[in-house]
Amino acid sequence: MNEPERWKKIVEILNKRQFATVKDLTEILDSSPATVRRDIAKLHETGRVRKVFGGIALAGGAAPEHTPAKPFEANRLIHIDKKEAIAAEAEKLCQDGDSIIVLGGTSCFLFARRLAGRGIKICTNSMPLAACLFEQSACHLTVVGGELHREPGILYSPDTPAPGFYASRLFIGAQGINGSGLLESHPGVVRAVNALQEQADEVVVLADSSKFAIKARHISLPLSRISTLITDAGITDEDADMLRGAGIDVVIAPTPAPDE
């Protein structure tokens, strides 16, 4: 496949998927990582695509019916101010001595990192969070076993039993949210959520307002399982009413102004 053919194929892929990693393109194009990176750099210069954390995205264009999940690293700096504000509100729900489960995702990562110096027991399936807490805290940490799924950064294997860890609250993010519940593209994430939500009394969702515009294929949790959802002021009245109609306590995290 020559360069023009690869470029055409890359744009076709992004029209369908909106985001792709170098590994994705290497496999699809049957090209070396070096060749793919050169193609990405040249396409970026033309303005047809843009380089983002973890891969490449289409410059503009309509979103596909289902949006693929971005890797953990690609999400770390997206809507960071809103996620930090949501994490601060979530911290208020925790008291020293609590036992909580914190699942994968960047909002949950930012939240749990705030608990590093507190006397709280944390169970997680997030490899980035486990590594962070190992390095930066002395909290009681339980890590769920299983294979590492690198893009979402979680540990999960279907034959690994759930840990003997029971929590007052499970904190969870979501790729998308609609009237059916929390949405995810990665089936491993869905199965991991289903297993661990059985270990907690309440479920608290940490989700910035952009999540309500994202579609994904799988329902990880129905709205009926959620007690509280913490988001930002960008949530629409329609989405807030949908959540409250399902019996969910909606908490709006104040986001600091840029000059504050």
Backbone as JSON, one array per atom type, in Angstrom:
{
  "sequence": "MNEPERWKKIVEILNKRQFATVKDLTEILDSSPATVRRDIAKLHETGRVRKVFGGIALAGGAAPEHTPAKPFEANRLIHIDKKEAIAAEAEKLCQDGDSIIVLGGTSCFLFARRLAGRGIKICTNSMPLAACLFEQSACHLTVVGGELHREPGILYSPDTPAPGFYASRLFIGAQGINGSGLLESHPGVVRAVNALQEQADEVVVLADSSKFAIKARHISLPLSRISTLITDAGITDEDADMLRGAGIDVVIAPTPAPDE",
  "N": [[0.85, -1.19, 0.0], [0.72, 2.11, -1.0], [1.73, 5.54, -0.14], [-0.41, 7.56, -0.69], [-2.6, 5.81, -0.75], [-2.57, 4.78, 1.85], [-3.07, 7.13, 3.31], [-5.65, 7.76, 2.44], [-7.0, 5.53, 3.45], [-6.59, 5.88, 6.21], [-8.07, 8.22, 6.75], [-10.61, 7.27, 6.08], [-10.94, 5.38, 8.09], [-10.98, 7.04, 10.37], [-13.27, 8.5, 9.87], [-15.16, 6.65, 10.5], [-14.5, 5.82, 13.1], [-13.51, 7.93, 14.6], [-11.36, 8.15, 16.38], [-8.09, 6.77, 16.62], [-5.4, 4.62, 17.51], [-1.79, 4.46, 17.17], [-1.06, 1.8, 17.16], [-3.48, 0.59, 16.35], [-3.65, 1.53, 13.67], [-1.31, 0.53, 12.61], [-1.81, -2.22, 12.55], [-4.12, -2.35, 10.92], [-3.31, -1.18, 8.5], [-1.19, -2.71, 7.9], [1.46, -1.87, 8.2], [4.63, -0.51, 9.29], [5.24, 0.81, 12.63], [6.82, 3.15, 12.45], [6.33, 4.04, 9.84], [3.59, 4.58, 10.0], [3.58, 6.63, 11.91], [4.91, 8.63, 10.48], [3.04, 9.05, 8.45], [0.91, 10.02, 9.99], [2.03, 12.42, 10.98], [2.39, 13.89, 8.6], [-0.25, 14.03, 7.63], [-1.38, 15.46, 9.7], [-0.13, 17.92, 9.33], [-1.38, 18.74, 7.0], [-3.84, 19.41, 7.91], [-5.99, 17.73, 7.83], [-6.27, 15.74, 9.7], [-5.78, 15.43, 13.26], [-3.23, 15.27, 15.68], [-3.5, 13.7, 18.8], [-3.45, 13.03, 22.36], [-2.26, 9.81, 22.72], [-2.95, 8.99, 20.13], [-4.62, 9.56, 17.04], [-6.99, 11.81, 15.62], [-9.92, 12.75, 13.75], [-9.97, 15.86, 12.08], [-12.42, 17.91, 12.85], [-15.72, 17.26, 11.5], [-18.61, 15.1, 11.57], [-19.83, 13.32, 14.42], [-19.66, 9.76, 14.79], [-22.26, 7.22, 14.95], [-21.76, 5.56, 17.12], [-19.36, 6.2, 19.53], [-15.98, 5.4, 19.81], [-14.16, 4.25, 22.68], [-11.68, 6.3, 24.17], [-8.2, 5.77, 24.88], [-6.9, 5.52, 28.26], [-4.76, 7.36, 28.72], [-5.25, 9.2, 26.68], [-7.45, 10.51, 27.61], [-6.7, 11.93, 29.83], [-6.15, 14.71, 29.99], [-8.39, 15.91, 29.01], [-11.1, 18.06, 29.44], [-10.13, 18.82, 31.96], [-10.37, 20.72, 34.08], [-13.07, 20.55, 34.81], [-13.19, 17.88, 35.59], [-11.46, 17.86, 37.78], [-12.91, 19.48, 39.53], [-15.19, 17.93, 39.91], [-14.0, 15.72, 41.13], [-13.23, 16.9, 43.55], [-15.71, 17.4, 44.75], [-16.61, 14.78, 45.04], [-14.82, 13.82, 46.93], [-15.8, 14.9, 49.26], [-17.74, 13.16, 50.06], [-16.52, 11.16, 51.39], [-15.3, 9.66, 54.38], [-12.8, 9.32, 56.9], [-11.82, 6.01, 57.55], [-13.68, 4.82, 55.95], [-14.57, 2.29, 53.53], [-14.07, 1.92, 50.19], [-14.79, 1.39, 46.68], [-13.08, 2.08, 43.75], [-13.33, 2.57, 40.42], [-11.87, 2.21, 37.08], [-10.77, 4.96, 34.91], [-10.45, 8.48, 34.16], [-11.61, 10.58, 35.71], [-12.24, 9.24, 38.07], [-9.67, 8.48, 38.78], [-8.47, 11.0, 39.37], [-10.06, 11.71, 41.53], [-9.57, 9.62, 43.48], [-6.88, 10.0, 43.9], [-6.85, 12.23, 45.46], [-7.39, 11.2, 47.91], [-5.17, 10.09, 48.92], [-3.65, 10.66, 51.25], [-5.31, 10.02, 53.32], [-7.13, 8.12, 55.84], [-8.44, 5.8, 54.47], [-9.85, 2.89, 53.09], [-9.19, 1.49, 49.98], [-10.3, -0.11, 47.11], [-9.45, -1.13, 43.87], [-9.7, -1.51, 40.27], [-8.08, -0.31, 38.54], [-5.13, 0.04, 36.87], [-3.4, 2.36, 36.47], [-4.22, 3.92, 38.69], [-3.67, 2.22, 40.87], [-0.87, 2.08, 40.67], [-0.22, 4.76, 41.12], [-1.18, 5.18, 43.78], [0.41, 3.36, 45.1], [2.89, 4.57, 44.88], [2.5, 7.1, 46.03], [1.06, 7.1, 48.42], [0.06, 5.83, 51.66], [-2.15, 4.38, 52.07], [-4.63, 1.83, 52.79], [-4.7, -0.56, 50.4], [-6.38, -2.43, 47.97], [-6.04, -4.41, 45.17], [-7.72, -5.38, 42.31], [-7.53, -8.53, 40.75], [-6.37, -9.99, 37.59], [-6.15, -9.94, 33.94], [-4.33, -7.37, 32.21], [-5.95, -4.81, 30.58], [-4.98, -2.7, 28.3], [-5.74, -0.22, 27.01], [-8.14, 0.89, 28.36], [-6.92, 0.7, 30.78], [-7.44, -1.14, 32.83], [-7.71, -3.96, 35.12], [-8.82, -7.15, 34.5], [-10.27, -10.37, 34.37], [-12.37, -12.92, 33.21], [-12.43, -15.29, 34.65], [-11.46, -14.73, 37.12], [-12.14, -14.51, 40.5], [-14.34, -12.23, 42.29], [-13.0, -9.79, 44.54], [-12.7, -10.24, 48.11], [-13.9, -7.87, 49.25], [-15.8, -5.39, 50.61], [-17.8, -2.55, 50.18], [-18.92, 0.74, 51.18], [-19.49, 2.56, 49.21], [-19.29, 2.62, 45.65], [-17.32, 4.14, 43.29], [-17.55, 5.4, 40.08], [-16.85, 6.0, 36.63], [-17.91, 6.9, 33.28], [-18.21, 6.18, 29.81], [-20.26, 7.18, 28.26], [-23.61, 8.49, 28.78], [-27.07, 7.82, 28.98], [-30.7, 7.61, 28.86], [-30.92, 4.93, 29.37], [-28.83, 4.18, 30.96], [-25.42, 3.89, 32.19], [-22.89, 3.97, 29.72], [-20.63, 2.03, 27.73], [-17.93, 1.21, 25.49], [-15.99, -0.77, 25.56], [-16.09, -4.16, 26.07], [-14.87, -5.55, 28.18], [-14.72, -3.67, 30.22], [-17.41, -3.39, 30.86], [-18.06, -5.94, 31.87], [-16.36, -6.03, 34.07], [-17.4, -3.94, 35.63], [-19.97, -4.97, 36.19], [-19.3, -7.11, 37.83], [-18.01, -5.92, 40.07], [-19.82, -4.04, 41.09], [-21.54, -5.44, 42.62], [-20.34, -5.6, 45.04], [-20.72, -3.36, 46.55], [-22.63, -0.98, 48.49], [-23.78, 1.49, 47.59], [-23.78, 3.34, 44.49], [-21.8, 5.76, 43.02], [-21.55, 8.09, 40.5], [-19.09, 9.66, 38.56], [-18.99, 12.08, 36.31], [-18.34, 14.23, 33.69], [-20.17, 16.85, 31.97], [-20.03, 16.46, 29.22], [-20.32, 13.79, 28.72], [-22.95, 13.13, 28.3], [-23.5, 13.45, 25.68], [-22.3, 11.47, 24.32], [-22.31, 8.4, 22.62], [-22.35, 4.9, 23.11], [-21.92, 1.34, 22.76], [-22.62, -0.58, 24.76], [-24.46, -1.18, 27.78], [-23.38, -0.5, 30.92], [-24.27, -0.1, 33.52], [-27.57, 0.17, 34.82], [-29.69, 3.1, 35.21], [-31.17, 2.8, 37.53], [-29.51, 1.63, 39.4], [-27.88, 3.56, 40.36], [-27.01, 5.89, 42.85], [-26.02, 8.51, 43.28], [-24.97, 11.17, 41.15], [-22.29, 13.02, 40.1], [-21.55, 15.96, 38.47], [-20.85, 18.66, 36.13], [-21.66, 22.19, 35.64], [-22.41, 22.31, 33.02], [-24.31, 20.46, 32.31], [-27.43, 19.72, 30.79], [-30.78, 20.94, 31.39], [-32.66, 19.07, 30.67], [-31.24, 16.62, 30.74], [-30.54, 16.57, 33.45], [-33.08, 16.46, 34.63], [-33.89, 13.98, 33.68], [-32.19, 12.26, 35.1], [-32.88, 12.85, 37.78], [-35.51, 12.06, 37.71], [-35.16, 9.36, 37.68], [-34.56, 8.88, 40.24], [-32.05, 9.67, 41.11], [-29.6, 11.43, 42.9], [-28.47, 14.49, 41.94], [-25.48, 16.16, 41.77], [-23.97, 19.23, 41.34], [-20.86, 20.22, 40.46], [-18.99, 23.04, 41.28], [-17.17, 24.82, 38.89], [-14.1, 26.43, 38.74], [-13.64, 29.79, 37.56], [-11.62, 30.79, 34.71], [-9.74, 32.73, 35.55], [-9.52, 32.44, 38.21]],
  "CA": [[0.0, 0.0, 0.0], [1.56, 3.3, -1.08], [1.37, 6.62, 0.79], [-1.76, 8.08, -0.92], [-3.59, 4.79, -0.37], [-2.61, 4.73, 3.31], [-3.73, 8.34, 3.78], [-7.08, 7.6, 2.17], [-7.5, 4.53, 4.39], [-6.6, 6.47, 7.55], [-9.21, 9.13, 6.84], [-11.8, 6.42, 6.1], [-11.02, 4.79, 9.43], [-11.38, 8.07, 11.33], [-14.67, 8.84, 9.6], [-15.98, 5.63, 11.15], [-14.14, 5.58, 14.49], [-13.22, 9.23, 15.2], [-10.08, 8.09, 17.09], [-7.35, 5.52, 16.41], [-4.04, 4.63, 18.03], [-0.77, 4.01, 16.22], [-1.16, 0.33, 17.09], [-4.64, 0.28, 15.51], [-3.35, 1.79, 12.27], [-0.25, -0.41, 12.2], [-2.44, -3.51, 12.25], [-5.07, -2.22, 9.81], [-2.6, -0.84, 7.26], [-0.09, -3.67, 7.72], [2.64, -1.04, 8.03], [5.43, -0.39, 10.5], [4.9, 1.98, 13.44], [7.53, 4.32, 11.94], [5.61, 4.5, 8.65], [2.32, 5.14, 10.45], [3.84, 7.92, 12.56], [5.21, 9.6, 9.43], [1.77, 9.37, 7.81], [0.15, 10.86, 10.92], [2.65, 13.76, 11.01], [2.11, 14.59, 7.34], [-1.68, 14.33, 7.58], [-1.6, 16.52, 10.67], [0.31, 19.17, 8.71], [-2.37, 19.15, 6.0], [-5.05, 19.85, 8.6], [-7.08, 16.76, 7.65], [-6.38, 15.02, 10.96], [-5.02, 16.09, 14.32], [-2.59, 14.39, 16.65], [-4.0, 13.86, 20.15], [-2.81, 12.1, 23.28], [-2.56, 8.4, 22.5], [-3.26, 8.59, 18.77], [-4.97, 10.52, 16.01], [-8.43, 12.04, 15.49], [-10.32, 13.5, 12.57], [-10.11, 17.3, 12.31], [-13.8, 18.26, 12.53], [-16.54, 16.16, 11.03], [-19.69, 14.66, 12.45], [-19.54, 12.16, 15.25], [-20.35, 8.56, 14.36], [-23.37, 6.8, 15.81], [-21.15, 5.09, 18.36], [-18.03, 6.76, 19.69], [-15.09, 4.46, 20.48], [-13.53, 4.75, 23.9], [-10.29, 6.72, 24.05], [-7.33, 5.2, 25.91], [-6.81, 6.28, 29.51], [-3.84, 8.49, 28.56], [-5.85, 10.2, 25.8], [-8.5, 11.21, 28.35], [-6.22, 12.52, 31.08], [-6.16, 16.17, 29.97], [-9.64, 16.38, 28.42], [-12.02, 18.62, 30.44], [-9.44, 18.6, 33.23], [-10.9, 21.58, 35.14], [-14.34, 19.98, 35.24], [-12.93, 16.62, 36.29], [-10.89, 18.19, 39.09], [-14.0, 19.98, 40.37], [-16.01, 16.77, 40.24], [-13.23, 14.94, 42.1], [-13.28, 17.59, 44.84], [-17.04, 17.15, 45.32], [-16.68, 13.36, 45.43], [-14.04, 13.64, 48.15], [-16.62, 15.3, 50.4], [-18.59, 12.04, 50.45], [-15.7, 10.14, 52.06], [-14.83, 9.9, 55.74], [-11.74, 8.41, 57.31], [-12.35, 4.73, 58.0], [-14.53, 4.26, 54.91], [-14.08, 1.34, 52.54], [-14.69, 2.28, 48.92], [-14.28, 0.83, 45.44], [-12.89, 3.12, 42.73], [-13.07, 1.9, 39.15], [-10.99, 2.89, 36.15], [-11.24, 6.2, 34.31], [-9.65, 9.61, 34.6], [-12.27, 11.3, 36.81], [-12.05, 8.42, 39.27], [-8.24, 8.58, 39.11], [-8.25, 12.29, 40.03], [-10.75, 11.64, 42.82], [-8.89, 8.76, 44.44], [-5.57, 10.58, 44.21], [-7.07, 13.21, 46.55], [-7.56, 10.46, 49.16], [-3.91, 9.39, 49.17], [-3.16, 10.87, 52.6], [-6.38, 9.82, 54.29], [-7.3, 6.76, 56.35], [-9.55, 5.19, 53.73], [-9.51, 1.65, 52.38], [-9.55, 1.62, 48.57], [-10.17, -1.26, 46.2], [-9.54, -0.62, 42.5], [-9.3, -2.34, 39.13], [-7.34, 0.61, 37.68], [-3.68, -0.07, 36.98], [-2.78, 3.67, 36.73], [-4.5, 4.36, 40.05], [-2.92, 1.37, 41.79], [0.53, 2.5, 40.62], [-0.14, 6.08, 41.75], [-1.34, 5.04, 45.22], [1.6, 2.66, 45.59], [4.0, 5.51, 44.94], [2.24, 8.37, 46.7], [0.23, 7.03, 49.62], [0.22, 4.68, 52.55], [-3.51, 3.91, 52.36], [-4.9, 0.4, 52.62], [-5.02, -0.7, 48.98], [-6.67, -3.75, 47.41], [-6.06, -4.34, 43.71], [-8.43, -6.49, 41.69], [-6.66, -9.31, 39.89], [-6.8, -10.26, 36.22], [-5.3, -9.48, 32.85], [-4.33, -5.93, 31.99], [-6.49, -4.27, 29.34], [-4.12, -1.52, 28.31], [-6.35, 1.06, 26.62], [-8.85, 1.49, 29.5], [-6.06, 0.67, 31.95], [-8.05, -1.9, 33.92], [-7.4, -5.37, 35.32], [-10.03, -7.97, 34.5], [-10.33, -11.67, 33.72], [-13.67, -13.5, 33.57], [-12.3, -16.43, 35.58], [-10.92, -14.25, 38.4], [-13.26, -14.19, 41.41], [-14.4, -10.88, 42.86], [-12.25, -9.73, 45.8], [-13.5, -10.24, 49.34], [-13.85, -6.48, 49.7], [-17.16, -4.84, 50.56], [-17.65, -1.1, 50.29], [-20.12, 1.55, 51.34], [-19.74, 3.21, 47.92], [-18.49, 2.37, 44.47], [-17.19, 5.33, 42.46], [-17.41, 4.93, 38.71], [-17.03, 6.95, 35.53], [-18.66, 6.35, 32.16], [-17.89, 6.74, 28.5], [-21.44, 7.95, 27.88], [-24.78, 8.31, 29.65], [-28.38, 8.18, 28.43], [-31.81, 7.16, 29.68], [-30.79, 3.5, 29.69], [-27.82, 3.99, 32.0], [-24.04, 4.19, 31.85], [-22.55, 3.32, 28.46], [-19.23, 1.75, 27.47], [-17.62, 0.49, 24.26], [-15.11, -1.9, 25.84], [-16.86, -5.18, 26.8], [-14.21, -5.9, 29.43], [-15.12, -2.69, 31.23], [-18.78, -3.72, 31.26], [-18.04, -7.14, 32.72], [-15.72, -5.67, 35.34], [-18.37, -3.16, 36.4], [-21.02, -5.87, 36.66], [-18.79, -7.92, 38.93], [-17.64, -5.15, 41.26], [-20.94, -3.3, 41.66], [-22.17, -6.32, 43.61], [-19.58, -5.52, 46.29], [-20.91, -2.04, 47.18], [-24.01, -0.6, 48.82], [-24.23, 2.58, 46.74], [-22.97, 3.67, 43.33], [-21.65, 7.2, 42.75], [-20.99, 8.29, 39.16], [-18.34, 10.89, 38.33], [-19.1, 12.24, 34.86], [-18.52, 15.61, 33.24], [-21.39, 17.01, 31.18], [-19.84, 16.01, 27.83], [-20.65, 12.36, 28.62], [-24.35, 12.95, 27.9], [-23.57, 13.54, 24.22], [-21.52, 10.36, 23.77], [-23.01, 7.13, 22.47], [-21.54, 3.69, 23.11], [-22.76, 0.18, 22.44], [-23.01, -1.46, 25.86], [-24.92, -0.61, 29.05], [-22.61, -1.09, 32.02], [-25.14, -0.07, 34.7], [-28.81, 0.93, 34.6], [-29.85, 4.26, 36.1], [-31.77, 2.38, 38.8], [-28.46, 1.19, 40.33], [-27.08, 4.72, 40.72], [-27.53, 6.73, 43.93], [-25.59, 9.9, 43.12], [-24.14, 11.49, 39.99], [-21.62, 14.32, 40.24], [-21.2, 16.48, 37.16], [-20.56, 20.09, 36.14], [-22.8, 23.05, 35.3], [-22.74, 22.18, 31.61], [-25.39, 19.5, 32.1], [-28.67, 20.37, 30.37], [-31.93, 20.72, 32.28], [-33.3, 17.82, 30.24], [-30.48, 15.49, 31.27], [-30.67, 16.59, 34.91], [-34.43, 15.98, 34.95], [-33.9, 12.54, 33.41], [-31.53, 11.6, 36.22], [-33.68, 13.01, 38.99], [-36.7, 11.23, 37.52], [-34.76, 7.99, 37.98], [-34.26, 8.8, 41.67], [-30.63, 9.93, 41.32], [-29.22, 12.73, 43.46], [-27.54, 15.14, 41.01], [-24.63, 17.15, 42.42], [-23.27, 20.06, 40.36], [-19.58, 20.68, 41.0], [-18.63, 24.37, 40.77], [-15.9, 24.86, 38.17], [-13.53, 27.77, 38.88], [-13.44, 30.59, 36.36], [-10.24, 30.71, 34.26], [-8.84, 33.66, 36.23], [-9.53, 32.22, 39.65]],
  "C": [[0.89, 1.24, 0.0], [1.01, 4.42, -0.18], [-0.03, 7.19, 0.54], [-2.85, 7.1, -0.51], [-3.71, 4.7, 1.15], [-3.35, 5.95, 3.87], [-5.24, 8.24, 3.59], [-7.71, 6.63, 3.17], [-7.59, 5.1, 5.81], [-7.81, 7.39, 7.73], [-10.52, 8.35, 6.87], [-12.01, 5.82, 7.48], [-11.53, 5.81, 10.44], [-12.8, 8.55, 11.09], [-15.62, 7.87, 10.3], [-15.75, 5.59, 12.66], [-13.83, 6.85, 15.27], [-11.88, 9.28, 15.93], [-9.41, 6.76, 16.8], [-5.95, 5.69, 16.99], [-3.07, 4.22, 16.93], [-0.83, 2.5, 16.05], [-2.33, -0.09, 16.2], [-4.27, 0.39, 14.03], [-2.26, 0.87, 11.75], [-0.85, -1.75, 11.77], [-3.34, -3.42, 11.02], [-4.35, -2.0, 8.48], [-1.49, -1.83, 6.93], [1.21, -2.92, 7.42], [3.39, -0.95, 9.36], [4.99, 0.82, 11.31], [5.58, 3.26, 12.94], [6.81, 4.91, 10.73], [4.3, 5.18, 9.06], [2.53, 6.5, 11.1], [4.19, 8.99, 11.53], [3.93, 10.04, 8.72], [0.94, 10.31, 8.69], [0.7, 12.28, 10.93], [2.31, 14.54, 9.75], [0.63, 14.95, 7.22], [-2.04, 15.45, 8.54], [-1.22, 17.88, 10.07], [-0.69, 19.67, 7.66], [-3.65, 19.67, 6.62], [-6.21, 18.88, 8.47], [-7.31, 15.93, 8.9], [-5.62, 15.82, 12.01], [-4.44, 15.05, 15.26], [-3.14, 14.72, 18.04], [-3.26, 12.88, 21.05], [-3.24, 10.67, 22.98], [-2.84, 8.01, 21.07], [-3.59, 9.75, 17.87], [-6.49, 10.62, 15.91], [-8.7, 12.84, 14.23], [-10.47, 14.98, 12.94], [-11.5, 17.73, 11.88], [-14.57, 17.04, 12.09], [-17.56, 15.73, 12.04], [-19.29, 13.44, 13.23], [-20.29, 10.95, 14.73], [-21.44, 8.18, 15.34], [-22.86, 6.3, 17.15], [-19.72, 5.59, 18.41], [-17.12, 5.77, 20.4], [-14.45, 5.08, 21.7], [-12.1, 5.16, 23.61], [-9.48, 6.02, 25.13], [-7.26, 6.11, 27.12], [-5.92, 7.51, 29.33], [-4.44, 9.58, 27.69], [-6.88, 11.04, 26.53], [-7.97, 12.07, 29.5], [-6.32, 14.05, 31.12], [-7.41, 16.75, 29.32], [-10.59, 16.83, 29.53], [-11.43, 18.53, 31.85], [-10.0, 19.46, 34.36], [-12.22, 21.03, 35.7], [-14.12, 18.7, 36.04], [-12.34, 16.87, 37.67], [-11.98, 18.69, 40.04], [-14.91, 18.85, 40.81], [-15.31, 15.91, 41.29], [-13.29, 15.57, 43.49], [-14.63, 17.37, 45.52], [-17.16, 15.71, 45.81], [-15.92, 13.11, 46.73], [-14.86, 13.97, 49.39], [-17.51, 14.17, 50.9], [-17.84, 11.01, 51.29], [-15.25, 10.6, 53.44], [-13.73, 8.91, 56.06], [-12.36, 7.15, 57.93], [-13.26, 4.07, 56.98], [-13.8, 3.2, 54.09], [-14.81, 1.63, 51.24], [-14.04, 1.52, 47.77], [-14.21, 1.96, 44.42], [-12.5, 2.43, 41.43], [-12.21, 2.77, 38.23], [-11.61, 4.14, 35.55], [-10.52, 7.39, 34.91], [-10.29, 10.42, 35.72], [-12.09, 10.55, 38.12], [-10.59, 8.45, 39.73], [-7.96, 9.88, 39.88], [-8.89, 12.32, 41.41], [-9.95, 10.85, 43.83], [-7.51, 9.29, 44.81], [-5.69, 11.6, 45.34], [-7.16, 12.51, 47.9], [-6.25, 9.83, 49.64], [-3.42, 9.52, 50.62], [-4.18, 10.61, 53.68], [-6.52, 8.34, 54.68], [-8.5, 6.07, 55.74], [-9.07, 3.93, 53.02], [-10.05, 1.74, 50.95], [-9.3, 0.31, 47.84], [-10.33, -0.72, 44.78], [-9.16, -1.67, 41.48], [-8.47, -1.52, 38.14], [-5.84, 0.45, 37.9], [-3.02, 1.29, 37.2], [-3.02, 4.14, 38.17], [-3.73, 3.53, 41.06], [-1.46, 1.78, 41.84], [0.71, 3.84, 41.33], [-0.22, 5.96, 43.28], [-0.18, 4.28, 45.84], [2.75, 3.63, 45.81], [3.75, 6.65, 45.92], [1.42, 8.29, 47.97], [0.58, 5.81, 50.45], [-1.14, 4.11, 52.9], [-3.6, 2.4, 52.19], [-5.42, 0.2, 51.2], [-5.25, -2.16, 48.62], [-6.78, -3.59, 45.9], [-6.73, -5.59, 43.16], [-7.49, -7.22, 40.73], [-7.21, -9.48, 38.48], [-5.8, -9.78, 35.2], [-5.41, -7.97, 32.7], [-4.9, -5.61, 30.61], [-5.92, -2.87, 29.21], [-4.85, -0.22, 27.99], [-7.19, 1.66, 27.76], [-8.03, 1.47, 30.78], [-6.62, -0.11, 33.13], [-7.55, -3.34, 33.96], [-8.72, -6.14, 35.35], [-9.79, -9.29, 33.78], [-11.63, -12.32, 34.15], [-13.58, -14.63, 34.59], [-11.69, -16.02, 36.92], [-12.06, -13.89, 39.33], [-13.19, -12.77, 41.94], [-13.65, -10.88, 44.2], [-13.2, -9.76, 46.99], [-13.47, -8.87, 49.98], [-15.24, -5.9, 49.53], [-17.1, -3.36, 50.94], [-18.99, -0.41, 50.53], [-20.5, 2.2, 50.02], [-18.78, 2.7, 46.86], [-18.5, 3.62, 43.62], [-16.82, 4.9, 41.05], [-17.56, 6.08, 37.73], [-17.86, 6.29, 34.45], [-18.16, 6.96, 30.87], [-19.04, 7.63, 28.02], [-22.58, 7.66, 28.84], [-26.03, 8.68, 28.86], [-29.47, 7.62, 29.33], [-31.76, 5.7, 30.05], [-29.77, 3.24, 30.78], [-26.45, 4.46, 31.57], [-23.63, 3.36, 30.64], [-21.04, 3.15, 28.33], [-19.08, 1.03, 26.14], [-16.85, -0.79, 24.52], [-15.88, -2.96, 26.64], [-16.22, -5.62, 28.11], [-14.55, -4.95, 30.54], [-16.51, -3.03, 31.76], [-18.8, -4.91, 32.21], [-17.39, -6.84, 34.07], [-16.66, -4.88, 36.23], [-19.44, -4.06, 36.99], [-20.56, -6.7, 37.85], [-18.59, -7.1, 40.2], [-18.8, -4.38, 41.87], [-21.69, -4.13, 42.69], [-21.53, -6.18, 44.98], [-19.82, -4.22, 47.05], [-22.38, -1.76, 47.44], [-24.55, 0.43, 47.85], [-23.27, 2.78, 45.58], [-22.99, 5.18, 43.11], [-20.94, 7.35, 41.41], [-20.3, 9.65, 39.09], [-18.27, 11.08, 36.82], [-19.27, 13.7, 34.48], [-19.66, 15.66, 32.22], [-21.25, 16.56, 29.73], [-20.28, 14.57, 27.64], [-22.08, 12.14, 28.12], [-24.54, 13.05, 26.39], [-22.86, 12.38, 23.54], [-22.34, 9.08, 23.75], [-22.0, 5.98, 22.48], [-22.47, 2.49, 23.08], [-23.35, -0.56, 23.64], [-23.47, -0.68, 27.1], [-24.14, -1.29, 30.17], [-23.41, -1.12, 33.31], [-26.42, 0.67, 34.35], [-28.9, 2.11, 35.56], [-30.37, 3.86, 37.47], [-30.73, 1.95, 39.83], [-27.67, 2.37, 40.89], [-27.76, 5.54, 41.82], [-27.25, 8.21, 43.69], [-24.78, 10.05, 41.85], [-23.6, 12.9, 40.18], [-21.15, 14.76, 38.87], [-20.91, 17.97, 37.27], [-21.77, 20.87, 35.64], [-23.18, 23.0, 33.83], [-23.86, 21.21, 31.32], [-26.67, 20.25, 31.73], [-29.77, 20.09, 31.38], [-32.61, 19.39, 31.94], [-32.58, 16.61, 30.8], [-30.58, 15.42, 32.79], [-32.03, 16.06, 35.34], [-34.54, 14.47, 34.72], [-33.31, 11.78, 34.59], [-32.37, 11.67, 37.49], [-34.96, 12.19, 38.91], [-36.43, 9.76, 37.8], [-34.37, 7.82, 39.44], [-32.81, 9.06, 42.02], [-30.43, 11.33, 41.89], [-28.16, 13.34, 42.56], [-26.8, 16.26, 41.75], [-23.86, 17.91, 41.34], [-22.0, 20.6, 41.0], [-19.25, 22.06, 40.43], [-17.26, 24.35, 40.13], [-15.34, 26.26, 38.27], [-13.45, 28.49, 37.54], [-11.97, 30.56, 35.98], [-9.27, 31.59, 35.03], [-8.81, 33.46, 37.73], [-8.32, 31.4, 40.07]]
}
